[in-house]
CSV table of C-alpha atoms in Angstrom, one decimal:
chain,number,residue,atom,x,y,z
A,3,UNK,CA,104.0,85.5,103.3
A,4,UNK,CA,100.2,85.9,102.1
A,5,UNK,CA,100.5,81.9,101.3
A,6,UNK,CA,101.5,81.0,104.7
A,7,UNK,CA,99.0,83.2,106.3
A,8,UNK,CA,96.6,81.8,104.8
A,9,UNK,CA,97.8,78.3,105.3
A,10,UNK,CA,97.7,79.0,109.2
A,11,UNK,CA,94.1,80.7,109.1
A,12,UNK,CA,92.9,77.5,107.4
A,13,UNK,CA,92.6,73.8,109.3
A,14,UNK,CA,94.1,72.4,111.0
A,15,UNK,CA,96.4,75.4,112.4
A,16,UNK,CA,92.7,77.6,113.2
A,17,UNK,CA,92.5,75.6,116.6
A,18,UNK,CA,96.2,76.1,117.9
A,19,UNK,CA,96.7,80.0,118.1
A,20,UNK,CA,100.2,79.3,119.9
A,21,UNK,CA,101.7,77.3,116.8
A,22,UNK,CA,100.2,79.6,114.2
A,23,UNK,CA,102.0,82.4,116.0
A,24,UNK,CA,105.0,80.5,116.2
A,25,UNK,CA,104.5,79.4,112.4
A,26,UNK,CA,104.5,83.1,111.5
A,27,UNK,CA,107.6,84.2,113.5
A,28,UNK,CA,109.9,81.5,112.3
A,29,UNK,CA,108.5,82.2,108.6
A,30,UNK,CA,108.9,86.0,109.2
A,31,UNK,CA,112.7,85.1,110.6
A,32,UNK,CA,113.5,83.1,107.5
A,33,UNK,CA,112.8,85.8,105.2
A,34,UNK,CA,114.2,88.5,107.3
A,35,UNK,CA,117.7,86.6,107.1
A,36,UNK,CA,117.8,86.7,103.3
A,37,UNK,CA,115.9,89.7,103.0
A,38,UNK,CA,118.9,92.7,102.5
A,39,UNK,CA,121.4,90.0,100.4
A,40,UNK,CA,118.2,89.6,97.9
A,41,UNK,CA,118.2,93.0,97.5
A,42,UNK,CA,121.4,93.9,96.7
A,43,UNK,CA,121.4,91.1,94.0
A,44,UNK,CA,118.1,92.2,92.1
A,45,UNK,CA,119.3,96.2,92.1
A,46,UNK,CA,122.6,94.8,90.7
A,47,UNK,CA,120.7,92.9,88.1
A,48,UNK,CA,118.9,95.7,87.0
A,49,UNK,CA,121.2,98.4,87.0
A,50,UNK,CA,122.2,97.8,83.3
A,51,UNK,CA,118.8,98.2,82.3
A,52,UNK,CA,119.5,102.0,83.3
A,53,UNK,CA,122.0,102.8,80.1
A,54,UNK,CA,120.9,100.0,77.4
A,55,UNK,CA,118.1,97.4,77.0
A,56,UNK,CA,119.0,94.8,74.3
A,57,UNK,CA,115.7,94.3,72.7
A,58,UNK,CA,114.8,90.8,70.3
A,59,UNK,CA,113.1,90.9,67.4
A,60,UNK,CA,110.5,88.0,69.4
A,61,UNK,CA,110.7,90.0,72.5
A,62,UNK,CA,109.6,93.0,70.6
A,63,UNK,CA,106.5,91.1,68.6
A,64,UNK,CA,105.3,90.0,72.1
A,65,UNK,CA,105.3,93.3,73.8
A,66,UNK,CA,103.5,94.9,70.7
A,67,UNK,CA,101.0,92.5,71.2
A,68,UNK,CA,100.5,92.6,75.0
A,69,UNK,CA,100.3,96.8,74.8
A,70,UNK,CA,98.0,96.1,71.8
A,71,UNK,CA,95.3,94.3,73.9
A,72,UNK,CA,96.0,97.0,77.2
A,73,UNK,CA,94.9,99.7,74.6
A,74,UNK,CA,92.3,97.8,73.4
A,75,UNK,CA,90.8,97.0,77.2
A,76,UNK,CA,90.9,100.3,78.1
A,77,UNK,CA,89.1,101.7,74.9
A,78,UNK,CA,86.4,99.3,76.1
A,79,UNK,CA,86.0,100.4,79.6
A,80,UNK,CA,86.2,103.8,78.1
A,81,UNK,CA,83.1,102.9,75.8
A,82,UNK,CA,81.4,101.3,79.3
A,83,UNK,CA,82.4,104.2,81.1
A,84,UNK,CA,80.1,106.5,78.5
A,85,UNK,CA,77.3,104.2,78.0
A,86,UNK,CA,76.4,104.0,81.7
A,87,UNK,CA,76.4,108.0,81.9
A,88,UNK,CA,74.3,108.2,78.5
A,89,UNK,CA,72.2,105.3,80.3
A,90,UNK,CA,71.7,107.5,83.1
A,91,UNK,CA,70.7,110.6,81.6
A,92,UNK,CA,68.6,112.0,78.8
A,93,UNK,CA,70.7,112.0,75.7
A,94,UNK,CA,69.6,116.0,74.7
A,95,UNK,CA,70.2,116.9,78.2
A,96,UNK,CA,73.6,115.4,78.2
A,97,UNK,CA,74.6,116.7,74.9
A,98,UNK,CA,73.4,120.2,76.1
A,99,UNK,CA,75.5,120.5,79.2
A,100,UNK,CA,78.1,119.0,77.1
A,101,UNK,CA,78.0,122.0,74.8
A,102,UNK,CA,78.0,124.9,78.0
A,103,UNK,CA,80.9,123.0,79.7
A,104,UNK,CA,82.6,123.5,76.4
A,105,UNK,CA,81.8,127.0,76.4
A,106,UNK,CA,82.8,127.7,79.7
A,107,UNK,CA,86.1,125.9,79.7
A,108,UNK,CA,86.3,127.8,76.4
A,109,UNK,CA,86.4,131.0,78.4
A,110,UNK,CA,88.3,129.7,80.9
A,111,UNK,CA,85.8,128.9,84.1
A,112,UNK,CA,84.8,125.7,85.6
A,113,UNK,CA,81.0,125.1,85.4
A,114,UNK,CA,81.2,123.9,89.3
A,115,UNK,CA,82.6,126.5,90.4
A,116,UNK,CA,79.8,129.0,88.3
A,117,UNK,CA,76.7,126.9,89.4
A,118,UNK,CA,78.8,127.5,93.5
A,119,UNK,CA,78.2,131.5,92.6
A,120,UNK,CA,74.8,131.0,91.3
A,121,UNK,CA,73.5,128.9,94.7
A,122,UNK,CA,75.7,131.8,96.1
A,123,UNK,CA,73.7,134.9,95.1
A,124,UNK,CA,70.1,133.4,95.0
A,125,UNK,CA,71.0,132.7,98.8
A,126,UNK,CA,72.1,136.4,99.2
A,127,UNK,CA,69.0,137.0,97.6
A,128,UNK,CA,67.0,135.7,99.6
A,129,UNK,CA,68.7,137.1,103.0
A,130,UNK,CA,68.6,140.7,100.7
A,131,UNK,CA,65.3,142.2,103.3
A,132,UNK,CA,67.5,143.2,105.6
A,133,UNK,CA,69.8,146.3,105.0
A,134,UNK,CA,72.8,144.7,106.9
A,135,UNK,CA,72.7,142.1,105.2
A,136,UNK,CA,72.0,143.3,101.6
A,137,UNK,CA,75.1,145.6,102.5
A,138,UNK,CA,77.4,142.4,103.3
A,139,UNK,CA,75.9,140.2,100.5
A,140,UNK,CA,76.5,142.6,97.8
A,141,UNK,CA,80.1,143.4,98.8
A,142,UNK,CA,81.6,139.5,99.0
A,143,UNK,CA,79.9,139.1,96.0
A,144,UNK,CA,82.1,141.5,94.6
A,145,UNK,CA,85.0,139.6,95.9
A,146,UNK,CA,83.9,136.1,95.0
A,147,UNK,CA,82.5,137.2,91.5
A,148,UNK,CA,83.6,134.2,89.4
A,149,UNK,CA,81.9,134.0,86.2
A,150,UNK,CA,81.6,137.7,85.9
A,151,UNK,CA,78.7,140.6,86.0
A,152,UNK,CA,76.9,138.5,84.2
A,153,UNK,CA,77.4,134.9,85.0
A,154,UNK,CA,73.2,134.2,84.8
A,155,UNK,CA,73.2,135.1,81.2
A,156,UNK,CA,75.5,131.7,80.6
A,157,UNK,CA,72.8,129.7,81.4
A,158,UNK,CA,74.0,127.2,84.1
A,159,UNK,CA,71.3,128.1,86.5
A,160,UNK,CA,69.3,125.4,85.0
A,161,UNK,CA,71.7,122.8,85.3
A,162,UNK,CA,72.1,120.9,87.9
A,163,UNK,CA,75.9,120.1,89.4
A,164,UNK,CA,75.2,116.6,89.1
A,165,UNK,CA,74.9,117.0,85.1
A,166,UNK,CA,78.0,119.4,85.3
A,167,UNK,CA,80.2,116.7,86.7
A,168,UNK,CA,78.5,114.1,84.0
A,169,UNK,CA,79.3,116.6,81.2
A,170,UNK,CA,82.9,116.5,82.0
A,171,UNK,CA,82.8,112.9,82.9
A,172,UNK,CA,82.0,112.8,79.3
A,173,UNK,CA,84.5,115.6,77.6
A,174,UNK,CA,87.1,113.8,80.0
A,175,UNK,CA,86.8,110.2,78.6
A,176,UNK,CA,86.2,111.4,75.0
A,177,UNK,CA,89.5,113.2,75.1
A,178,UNK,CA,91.2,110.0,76.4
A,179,UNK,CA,89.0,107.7,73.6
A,180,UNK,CA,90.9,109.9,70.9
A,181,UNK,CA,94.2,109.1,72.4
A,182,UNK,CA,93.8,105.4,72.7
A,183,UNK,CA,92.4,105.2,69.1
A,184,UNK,CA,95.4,107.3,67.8
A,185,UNK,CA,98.3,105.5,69.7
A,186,UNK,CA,96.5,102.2,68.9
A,187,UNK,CA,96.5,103.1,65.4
A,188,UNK,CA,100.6,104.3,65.7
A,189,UNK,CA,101.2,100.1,67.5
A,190,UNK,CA,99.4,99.1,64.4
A,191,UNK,CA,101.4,101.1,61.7
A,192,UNK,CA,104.3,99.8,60.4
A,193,UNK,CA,106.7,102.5,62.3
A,194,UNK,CA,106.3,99.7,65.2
A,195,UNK,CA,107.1,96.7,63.9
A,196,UNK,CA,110.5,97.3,64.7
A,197,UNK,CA,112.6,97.8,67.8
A,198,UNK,CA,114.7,100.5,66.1
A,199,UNK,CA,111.9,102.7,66.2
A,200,UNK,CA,111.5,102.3,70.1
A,201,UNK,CA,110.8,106.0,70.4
A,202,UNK,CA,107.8,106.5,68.4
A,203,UNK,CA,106.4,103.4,70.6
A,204,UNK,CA,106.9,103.9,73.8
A,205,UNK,CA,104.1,101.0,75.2
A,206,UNK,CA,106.0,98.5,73.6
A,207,UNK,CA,109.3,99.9,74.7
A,208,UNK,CA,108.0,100.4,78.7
A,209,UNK,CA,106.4,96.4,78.1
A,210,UNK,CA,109.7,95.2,77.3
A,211,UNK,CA,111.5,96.6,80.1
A,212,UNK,CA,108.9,96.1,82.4
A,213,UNK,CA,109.0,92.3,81.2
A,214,UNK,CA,112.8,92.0,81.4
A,215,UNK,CA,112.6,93.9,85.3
A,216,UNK,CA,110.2,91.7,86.1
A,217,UNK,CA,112.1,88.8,85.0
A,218,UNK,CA,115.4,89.3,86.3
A,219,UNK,CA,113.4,90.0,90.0
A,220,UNK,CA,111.7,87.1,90.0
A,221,UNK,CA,115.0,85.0,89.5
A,222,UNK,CA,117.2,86.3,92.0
A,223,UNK,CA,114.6,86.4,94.7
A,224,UNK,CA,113.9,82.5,93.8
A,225,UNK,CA,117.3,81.6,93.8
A,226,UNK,CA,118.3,83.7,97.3
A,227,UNK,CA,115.1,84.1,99.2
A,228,UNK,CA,112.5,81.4,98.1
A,229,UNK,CA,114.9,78.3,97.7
A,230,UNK,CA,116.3,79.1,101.0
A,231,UNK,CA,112.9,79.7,102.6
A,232,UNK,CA,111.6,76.1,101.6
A,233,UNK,CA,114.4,74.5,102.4
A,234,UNK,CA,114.1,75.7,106.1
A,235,UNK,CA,110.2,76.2,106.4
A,236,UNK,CA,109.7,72.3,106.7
A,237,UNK,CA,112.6,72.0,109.3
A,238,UNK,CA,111.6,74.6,111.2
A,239,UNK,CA,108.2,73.3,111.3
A,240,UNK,CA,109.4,69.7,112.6
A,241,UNK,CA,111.9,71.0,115.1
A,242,UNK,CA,109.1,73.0,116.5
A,243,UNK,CA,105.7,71.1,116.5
A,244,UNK,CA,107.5,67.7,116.3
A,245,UNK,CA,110.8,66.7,117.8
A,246,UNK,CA,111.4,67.0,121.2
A,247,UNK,CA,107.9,66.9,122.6
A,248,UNK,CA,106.9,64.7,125.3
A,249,UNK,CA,103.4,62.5,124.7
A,250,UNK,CA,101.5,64.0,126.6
A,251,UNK,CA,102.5,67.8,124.9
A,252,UNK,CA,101.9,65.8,121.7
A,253,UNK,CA,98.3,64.9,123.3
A,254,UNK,CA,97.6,68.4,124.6
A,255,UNK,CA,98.2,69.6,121.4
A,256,UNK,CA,96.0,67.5,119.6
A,257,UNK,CA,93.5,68.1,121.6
A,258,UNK,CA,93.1,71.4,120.9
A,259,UNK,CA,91.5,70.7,118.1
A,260,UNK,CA,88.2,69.9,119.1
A,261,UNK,CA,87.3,67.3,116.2
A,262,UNK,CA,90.7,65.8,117.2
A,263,UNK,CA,89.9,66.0,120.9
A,264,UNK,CA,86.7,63.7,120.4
A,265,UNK,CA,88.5,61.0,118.9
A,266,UNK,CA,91.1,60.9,121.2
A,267,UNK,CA,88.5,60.9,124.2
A,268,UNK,CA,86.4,58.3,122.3
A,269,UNK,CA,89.5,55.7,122.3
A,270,UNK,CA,90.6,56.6,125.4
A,271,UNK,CA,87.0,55.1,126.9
A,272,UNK,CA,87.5,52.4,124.0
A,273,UNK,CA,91.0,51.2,125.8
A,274,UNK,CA,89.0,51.5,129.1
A,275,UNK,CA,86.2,49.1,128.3
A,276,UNK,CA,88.9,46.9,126.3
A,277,UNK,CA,90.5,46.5,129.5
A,278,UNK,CA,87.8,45.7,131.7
A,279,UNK,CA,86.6,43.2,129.4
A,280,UNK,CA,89.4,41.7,129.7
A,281,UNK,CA,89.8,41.6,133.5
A,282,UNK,CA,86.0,40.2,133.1
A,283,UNK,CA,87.0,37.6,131.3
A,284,UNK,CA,90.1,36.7,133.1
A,285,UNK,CA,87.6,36.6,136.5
A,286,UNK,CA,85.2,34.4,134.8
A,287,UNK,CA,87.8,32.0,133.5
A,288,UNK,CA,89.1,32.1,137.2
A,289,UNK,CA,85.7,31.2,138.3
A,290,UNK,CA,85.2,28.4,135.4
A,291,UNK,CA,88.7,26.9,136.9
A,292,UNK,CA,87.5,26.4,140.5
A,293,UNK,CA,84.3,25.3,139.8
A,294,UNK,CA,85.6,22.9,137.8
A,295,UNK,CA,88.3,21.9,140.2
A,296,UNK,CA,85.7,21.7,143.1
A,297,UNK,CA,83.7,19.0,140.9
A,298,UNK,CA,86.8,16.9,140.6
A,299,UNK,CA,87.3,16.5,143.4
A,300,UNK,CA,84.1,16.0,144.9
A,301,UNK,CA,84.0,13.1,142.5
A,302,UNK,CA,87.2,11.8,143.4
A,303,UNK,CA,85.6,11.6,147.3
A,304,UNK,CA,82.1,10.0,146.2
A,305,UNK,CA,84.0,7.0,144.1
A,306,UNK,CA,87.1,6.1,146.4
A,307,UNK,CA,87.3,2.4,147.9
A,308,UNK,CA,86.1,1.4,151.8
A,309,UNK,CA,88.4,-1.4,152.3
A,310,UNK,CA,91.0,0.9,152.6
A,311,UNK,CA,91.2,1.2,155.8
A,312,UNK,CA,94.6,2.2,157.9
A,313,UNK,CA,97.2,-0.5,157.9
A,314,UNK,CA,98.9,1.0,161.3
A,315,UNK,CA,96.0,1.1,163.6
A,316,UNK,CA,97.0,2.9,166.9
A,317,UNK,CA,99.2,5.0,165.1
């Protein structure tokens, strides 16, 4: 459906909102009468995949090669990922609150959640003048103690929570570098070169079905929902903006499209001037025909004879 609507927001359907409304509902009605028998046939085509996949060698060479080069894109956006944070921040700061978010995860806290207490306290602190509220600040710090008595003496006061969440950025997409090199090192090995070992390669295993899914899915809905829908589309489309129109809907129609509208106003006044030069030059002919039969006969008056005279006089 993305294809036709974006055949009816282009020219020349833009200008005639009606017929790319009506474009839409007969392409939408189309589908919808194939829709649930398509279905049905794809789920049945791909309910064996669910005990056994029947795996070629070929089929299995291709795969390893497709998950090979999936591994090997993301290890690059991996490596992007950590050159634009190392880009973006001083490399012994980085490596520094690299080293306390390993320690704190290490003793099971989140730095975020530490450097929340810290702002915490040095806000109590500050609010600490007033009895009351010295009272009430040092009691909900007792409930929301986090890091401990002695959460200062880790050191995260001097960081700031936007080099916390960089640190882990960093221990987050190192930990995934080291699993992309090792299972791209396991496609690689020779376990994979075969589909018997389908279990110790599970990329290769999850491309080929995906492949074989995708396949079958794309067949049936071609054969039971595409084939039908361009054999219809076109009728549809002439039965509605074609047959059965009058002219002057045809010319209304056309004429919604301004471009189209000129022209036909421009040879409408064409046909209008074409006509009256005609009748201008039927008139002048006209005229051309009496002058000319005027002078005639005025000659024929000036040369006729005086002896004839009438033969009956009296009569």
């Amino acid at each position: 459906m993305d294809n036709v609507v974006s055949m009816v927001d282009a020219e020349p359907f833009v200008h005639h909102a009606d017929t790319r409304t009506a474009v839409l509902n007969f392409s939408h009605a189309i589908l919808r009468n194939k829709y649930h028998s398509t279905v049905d046939q794809v789920e049945n085509t791909i309910k064996p995949f669910k005990y056994e996949v029947e795996i070629e060698p070929h089929e299995w060479s291709k795969a390893r090669k497709r998950s090979a080069a999936l591994i090997d894109n993301e290890i690059r956006l991996c490596r992007q990922a950590l050159q634009k944070v190392r880009l973006s921040t001083p490399k012994k700061q980085l490596q520094q609150a690299v080293q306390f978010v390993k320690g704190a995860e290490k003793r099971g806290l989140d730095p975020l959640s530490v450097q929340a207490e810290i702002a915490r306290r040095n806000a109590e602190q500050a609010t600490s003048s007033q009895p009351e509220a010295s009272d009430a600040a040092s009691a909900n710090s007792d409930s929301h103690d986090i890091a401990g008595n002695n959460v200062e003496d880790l050191g995260y006061s001097q960081y700031s929570p936007r080099l916390l969440r960089q640190a882990q950025q960093v221990l987050m997409v190192q930990d995934r570098l080291s699993i992309l090199h090792m299972r791209r090192k396991a496609l690689a090995s020779s376990a994979c070169a075969s589909p018997d070992n389908k279990r110790f390669c599970p990329e290769t295993f999850l491309d080929v079905v995906a492949e074989k899914l995708a396949y079958n899915a794309v067949l049936f809905i071609n054969y039971e929902l595409l084939q039908d829908f361009f054999f219809q589309f076109p009728r549809e489309l002439d039965s509605n903006l074609y047959y059965g129109k009058t002219l002057q809907q045809t010319r209304d129609f056309a004429s919604q499209n301004p471009h189209i509208g000129q022209q036909l106003k421009l040879i409408e006044r064409r046909q209008r001037l074409e006509l009256v030069m005609t009748r201008l030059n039927e008139l002048v002919r006209q005229q051309a025909a009496v002058e000319q039969h005027g002078r005639k006969r005025s000659h024929w008056s000036t040369t006729a004879s005086p002896s004839y005279s009438n033969p009956f006089p009296g009569l």
